[in-house]
C-alpha positions as a Markdown table, in Angstrom:
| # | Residue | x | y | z |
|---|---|---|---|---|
| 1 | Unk | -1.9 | 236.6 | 40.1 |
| 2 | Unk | -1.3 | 232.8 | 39.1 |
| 3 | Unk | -0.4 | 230.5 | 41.2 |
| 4 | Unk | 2.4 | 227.8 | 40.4 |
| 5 | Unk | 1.1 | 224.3 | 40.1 |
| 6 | Unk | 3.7 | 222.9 | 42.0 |
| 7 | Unk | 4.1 | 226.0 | 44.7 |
| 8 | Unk | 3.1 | 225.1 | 47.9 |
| 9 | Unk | -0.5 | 226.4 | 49.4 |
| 10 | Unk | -0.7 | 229.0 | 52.1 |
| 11 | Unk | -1.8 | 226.7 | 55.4 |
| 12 | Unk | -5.3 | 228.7 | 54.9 |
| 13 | Unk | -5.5 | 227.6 | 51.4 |
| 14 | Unk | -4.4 | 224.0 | 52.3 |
| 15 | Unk | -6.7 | 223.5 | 55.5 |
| 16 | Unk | -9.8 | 224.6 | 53.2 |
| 17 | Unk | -8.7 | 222.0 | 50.4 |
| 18 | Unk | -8.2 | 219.4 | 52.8 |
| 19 | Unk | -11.5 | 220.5 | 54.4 |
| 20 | Unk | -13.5 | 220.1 | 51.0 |
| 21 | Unk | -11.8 | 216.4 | 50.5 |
| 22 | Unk | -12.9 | 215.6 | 53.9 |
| 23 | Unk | -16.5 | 216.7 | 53.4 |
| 24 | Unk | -16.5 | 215.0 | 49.4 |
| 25 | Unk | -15.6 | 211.9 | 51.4 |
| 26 | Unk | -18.6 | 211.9 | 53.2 |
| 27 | Unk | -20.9 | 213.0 | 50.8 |
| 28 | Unk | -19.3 | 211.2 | 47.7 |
| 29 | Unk | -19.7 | 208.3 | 49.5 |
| 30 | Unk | -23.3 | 208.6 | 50.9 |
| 31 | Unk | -24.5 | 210.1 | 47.4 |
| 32 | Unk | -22.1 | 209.6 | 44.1 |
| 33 | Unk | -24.2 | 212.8 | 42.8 |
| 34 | Unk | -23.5 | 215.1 | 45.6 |
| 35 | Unk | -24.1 | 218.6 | 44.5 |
| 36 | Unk | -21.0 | 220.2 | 43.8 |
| 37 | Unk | -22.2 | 223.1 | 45.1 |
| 38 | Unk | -23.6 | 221.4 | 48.4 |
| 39 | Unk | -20.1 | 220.1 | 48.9 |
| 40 | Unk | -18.4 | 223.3 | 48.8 |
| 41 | Unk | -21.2 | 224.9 | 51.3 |
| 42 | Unk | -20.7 | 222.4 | 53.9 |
| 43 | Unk | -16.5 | 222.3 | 53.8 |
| 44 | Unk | -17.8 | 226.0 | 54.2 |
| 45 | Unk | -15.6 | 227.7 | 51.5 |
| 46 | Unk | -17.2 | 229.6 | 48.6 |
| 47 | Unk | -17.6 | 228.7 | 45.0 |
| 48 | Unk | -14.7 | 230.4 | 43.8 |
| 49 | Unk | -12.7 | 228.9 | 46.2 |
| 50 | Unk | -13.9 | 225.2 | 45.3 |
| 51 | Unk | -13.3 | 225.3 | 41.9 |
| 52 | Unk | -10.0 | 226.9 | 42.0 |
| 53 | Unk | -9.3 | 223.8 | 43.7 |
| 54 | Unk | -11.6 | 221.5 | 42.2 |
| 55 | Unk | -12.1 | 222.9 | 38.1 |
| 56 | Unk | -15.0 | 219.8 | 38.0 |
| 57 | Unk | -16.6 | 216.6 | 39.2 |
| 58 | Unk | -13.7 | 214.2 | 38.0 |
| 59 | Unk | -10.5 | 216.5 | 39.5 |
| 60 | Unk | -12.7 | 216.4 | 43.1 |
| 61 | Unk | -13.6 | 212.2 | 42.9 |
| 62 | Unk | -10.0 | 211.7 | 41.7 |
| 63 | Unk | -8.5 | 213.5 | 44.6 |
| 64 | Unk | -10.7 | 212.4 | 46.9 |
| 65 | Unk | -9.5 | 208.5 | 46.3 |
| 66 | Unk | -5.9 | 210.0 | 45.8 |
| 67 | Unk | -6.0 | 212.1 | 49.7 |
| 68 | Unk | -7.5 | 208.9 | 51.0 |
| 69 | Unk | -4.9 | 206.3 | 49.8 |
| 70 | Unk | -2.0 | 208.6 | 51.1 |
| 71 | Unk | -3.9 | 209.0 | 54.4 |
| 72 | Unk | -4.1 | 205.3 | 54.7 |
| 73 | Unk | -0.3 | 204.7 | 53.6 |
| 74 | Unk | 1.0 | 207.5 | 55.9 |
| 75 | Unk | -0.7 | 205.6 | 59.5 |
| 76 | Unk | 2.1 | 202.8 | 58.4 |
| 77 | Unk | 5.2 | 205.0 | 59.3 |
| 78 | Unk | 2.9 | 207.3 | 62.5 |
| 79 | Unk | 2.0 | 203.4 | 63.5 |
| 80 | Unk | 5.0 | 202.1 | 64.0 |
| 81 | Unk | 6.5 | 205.7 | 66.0 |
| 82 | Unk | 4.3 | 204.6 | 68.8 |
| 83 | Unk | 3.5 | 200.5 | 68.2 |
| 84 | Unk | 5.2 | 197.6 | 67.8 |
| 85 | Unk | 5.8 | 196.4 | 64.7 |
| 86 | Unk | 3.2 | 193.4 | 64.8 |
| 87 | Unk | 0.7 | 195.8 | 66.6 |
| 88 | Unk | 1.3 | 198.7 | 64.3 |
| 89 | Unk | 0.6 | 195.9 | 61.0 |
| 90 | Unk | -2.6 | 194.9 | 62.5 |
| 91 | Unk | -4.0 | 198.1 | 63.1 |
| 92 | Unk | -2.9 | 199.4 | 59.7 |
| 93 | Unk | -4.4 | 196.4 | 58.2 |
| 94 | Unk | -7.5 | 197.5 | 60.3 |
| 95 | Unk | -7.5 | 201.5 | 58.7 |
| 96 | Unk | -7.2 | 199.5 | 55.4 |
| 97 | Unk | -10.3 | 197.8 | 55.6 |
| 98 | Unk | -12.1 | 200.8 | 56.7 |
| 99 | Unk | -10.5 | 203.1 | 53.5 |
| 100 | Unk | -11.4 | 199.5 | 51.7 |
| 101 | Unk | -15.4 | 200.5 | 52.6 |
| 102 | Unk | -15.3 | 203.8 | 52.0 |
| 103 | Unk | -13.7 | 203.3 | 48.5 |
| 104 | Unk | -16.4 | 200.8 | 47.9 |
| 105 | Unk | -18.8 | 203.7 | 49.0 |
| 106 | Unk | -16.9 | 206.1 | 46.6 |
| 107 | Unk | -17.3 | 203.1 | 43.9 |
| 108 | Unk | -20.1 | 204.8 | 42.1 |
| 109 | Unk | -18.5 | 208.0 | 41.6 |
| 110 | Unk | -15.5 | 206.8 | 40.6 |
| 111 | Unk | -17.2 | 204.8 | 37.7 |
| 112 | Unk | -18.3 | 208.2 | 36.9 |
| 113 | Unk | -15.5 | 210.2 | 36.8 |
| 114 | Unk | -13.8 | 208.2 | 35.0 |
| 115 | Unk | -16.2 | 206.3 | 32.6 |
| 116 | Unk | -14.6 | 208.2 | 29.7 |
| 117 | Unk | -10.4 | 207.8 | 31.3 |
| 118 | Unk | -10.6 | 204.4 | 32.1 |
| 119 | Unk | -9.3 | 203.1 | 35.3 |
| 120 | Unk | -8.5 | 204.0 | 38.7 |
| 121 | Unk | -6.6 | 201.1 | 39.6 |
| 122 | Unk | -2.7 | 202.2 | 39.6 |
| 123 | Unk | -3.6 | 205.5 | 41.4 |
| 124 | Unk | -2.9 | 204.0 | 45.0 |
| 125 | Unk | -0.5 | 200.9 | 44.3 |
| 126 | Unk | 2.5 | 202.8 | 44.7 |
| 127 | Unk | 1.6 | 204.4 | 48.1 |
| 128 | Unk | 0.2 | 201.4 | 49.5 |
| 129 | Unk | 3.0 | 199.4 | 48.5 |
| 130 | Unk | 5.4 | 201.4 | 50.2 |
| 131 | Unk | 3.4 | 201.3 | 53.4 |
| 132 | Unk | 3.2 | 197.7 | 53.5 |
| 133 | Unk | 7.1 | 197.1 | 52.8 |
| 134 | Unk | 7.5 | 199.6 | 55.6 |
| 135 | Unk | 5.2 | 197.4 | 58.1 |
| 136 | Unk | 6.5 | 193.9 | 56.8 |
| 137 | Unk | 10.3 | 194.7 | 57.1 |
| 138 | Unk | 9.7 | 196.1 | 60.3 |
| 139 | Unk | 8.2 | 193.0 | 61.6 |
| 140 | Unk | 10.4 | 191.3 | 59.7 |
| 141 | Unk | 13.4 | 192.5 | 61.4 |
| 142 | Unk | 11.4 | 192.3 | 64.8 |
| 143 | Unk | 10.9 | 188.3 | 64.1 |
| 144 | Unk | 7.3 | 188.4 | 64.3 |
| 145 | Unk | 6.4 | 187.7 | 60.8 |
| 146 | Unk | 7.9 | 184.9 | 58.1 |
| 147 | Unk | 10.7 | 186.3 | 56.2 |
| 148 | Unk | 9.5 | 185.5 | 52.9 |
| 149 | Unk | 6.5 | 187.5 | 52.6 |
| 150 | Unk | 6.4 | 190.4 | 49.9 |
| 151 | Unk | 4.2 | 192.9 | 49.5 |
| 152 | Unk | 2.5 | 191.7 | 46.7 |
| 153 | Unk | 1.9 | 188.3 | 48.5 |
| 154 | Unk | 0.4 | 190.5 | 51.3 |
| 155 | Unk | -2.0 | 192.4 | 49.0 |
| 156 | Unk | -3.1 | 189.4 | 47.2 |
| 157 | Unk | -3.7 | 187.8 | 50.9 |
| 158 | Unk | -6.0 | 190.4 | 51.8 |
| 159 | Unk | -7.5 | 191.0 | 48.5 |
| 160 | Unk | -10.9 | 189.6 | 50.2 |
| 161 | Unk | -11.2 | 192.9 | 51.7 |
| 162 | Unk | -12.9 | 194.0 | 48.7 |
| 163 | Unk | -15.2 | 191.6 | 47.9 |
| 164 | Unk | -16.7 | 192.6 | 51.3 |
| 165 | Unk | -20.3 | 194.1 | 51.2 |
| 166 | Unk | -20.1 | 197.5 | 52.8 |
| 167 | Unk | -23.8 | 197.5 | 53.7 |
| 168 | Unk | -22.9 | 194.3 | 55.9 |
| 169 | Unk | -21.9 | 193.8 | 59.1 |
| 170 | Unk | -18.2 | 194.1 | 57.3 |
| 171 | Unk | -16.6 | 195.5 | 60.7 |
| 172 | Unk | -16.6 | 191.7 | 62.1 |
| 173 | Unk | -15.9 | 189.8 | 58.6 |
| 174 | Unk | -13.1 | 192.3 | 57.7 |
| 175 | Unk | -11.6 | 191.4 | 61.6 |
| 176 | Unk | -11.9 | 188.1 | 60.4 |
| 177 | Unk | -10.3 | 187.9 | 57.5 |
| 178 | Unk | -7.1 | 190.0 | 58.7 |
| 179 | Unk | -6.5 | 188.0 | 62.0 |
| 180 | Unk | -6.6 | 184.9 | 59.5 |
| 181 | Unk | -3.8 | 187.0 | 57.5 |
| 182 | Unk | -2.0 | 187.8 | 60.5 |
| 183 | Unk | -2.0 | 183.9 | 61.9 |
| 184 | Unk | -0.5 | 183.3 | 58.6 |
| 185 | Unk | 2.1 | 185.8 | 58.8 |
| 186 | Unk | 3.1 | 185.1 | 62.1 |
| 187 | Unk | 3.3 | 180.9 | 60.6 |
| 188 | Unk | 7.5 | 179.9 | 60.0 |
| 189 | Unk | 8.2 | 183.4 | 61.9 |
| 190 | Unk | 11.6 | 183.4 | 63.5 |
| 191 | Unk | 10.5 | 184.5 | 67.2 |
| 192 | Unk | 7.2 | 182.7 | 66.7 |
């Protein structure tokens, strides 16, 4: 029996495709030529089972980077639940950098899977965007940032973030380079 594309997964089917992205994460990024077949042994789901998710290398590295960006662009709305709205930014900005390294780590697979598509680069723009809206109208309203600030300004300010080596010590640059953004933000802000 075929399954829909678009009908929803049982929660045993979606925990073990969810546990295979988790574990390609990890491996993608340590090794861009991961055995497939290694991947689906350690997310500890069969080979049937991985390829019915994952038909080949390109579907896997493509919704790895996909899973990743939503990750990152859901923490904005579960940040500000349980933060304020200038705490909930700077942590965000804080999971961004990290996802920032790891993409960099997934760079070299990603080059690969899609040598022969071309590029990756709208994939996570809408997601992203809407996270960062979220965060600056929130703070916005809250007084703690300027009011003019859009996201595209805000992803050009921390574009930096990517020419970060992720071999360096890029935990204390990246911390660097986002309270710089944030002093800026917080510059001509009503409550400031």
């Amino acid at each position: 029996m075929q399954q829909h594309k678009d009908a929803p997964l049982r929660s045993d089917a979606q925990r073990n495709r969810e546990r295979i992205l988790e574990v390609a994460l990890a491996e993608l990024t340590h090794s861009a030529d991961a055995p497939l077949s290694a991947i689906a042994k350690k997310a500890g789901v069969g080979q049937g089972t991985f390829y019915r998710n994952f038909p080949n290398r390109e579907s896997l590295v493509l919704e790895v980077y996909r899973y990743e960006v939503q990750q990152v662009a859901d923490a904005a709305s579960q940040l500000l639940e349980t933060r304020a709205p200038e705490q909930a930014l700077r942590e965000w900005m804080d999971r961004l950098a990290q996802y920032a390294m790891a993409k960099a780590g997934l760079a070299d697979a990603m080059r690969k899977a899609t040598s022969a598509r071309g590029s990756l680069a709208g994939l996570g723009h809408g997601p992203v965007t809407s996270a960062v809206a979220l965060l600056l109208k929130a703070n916005e309203e809250a007084g703690t940032i300027r009011p003019d600030v859009t996201p595209d300004d805000f992803v050009l300010a921390i574009a930096g973030l990517w020419q970060i080596d992720p071999h360096s010590d890029w935990q204390s640059r990246a911390g660097r380079l986002l309270d710089l953004v944030m002093d800026g933000l917080r510059t001509g802000a009503p409550g400031a």
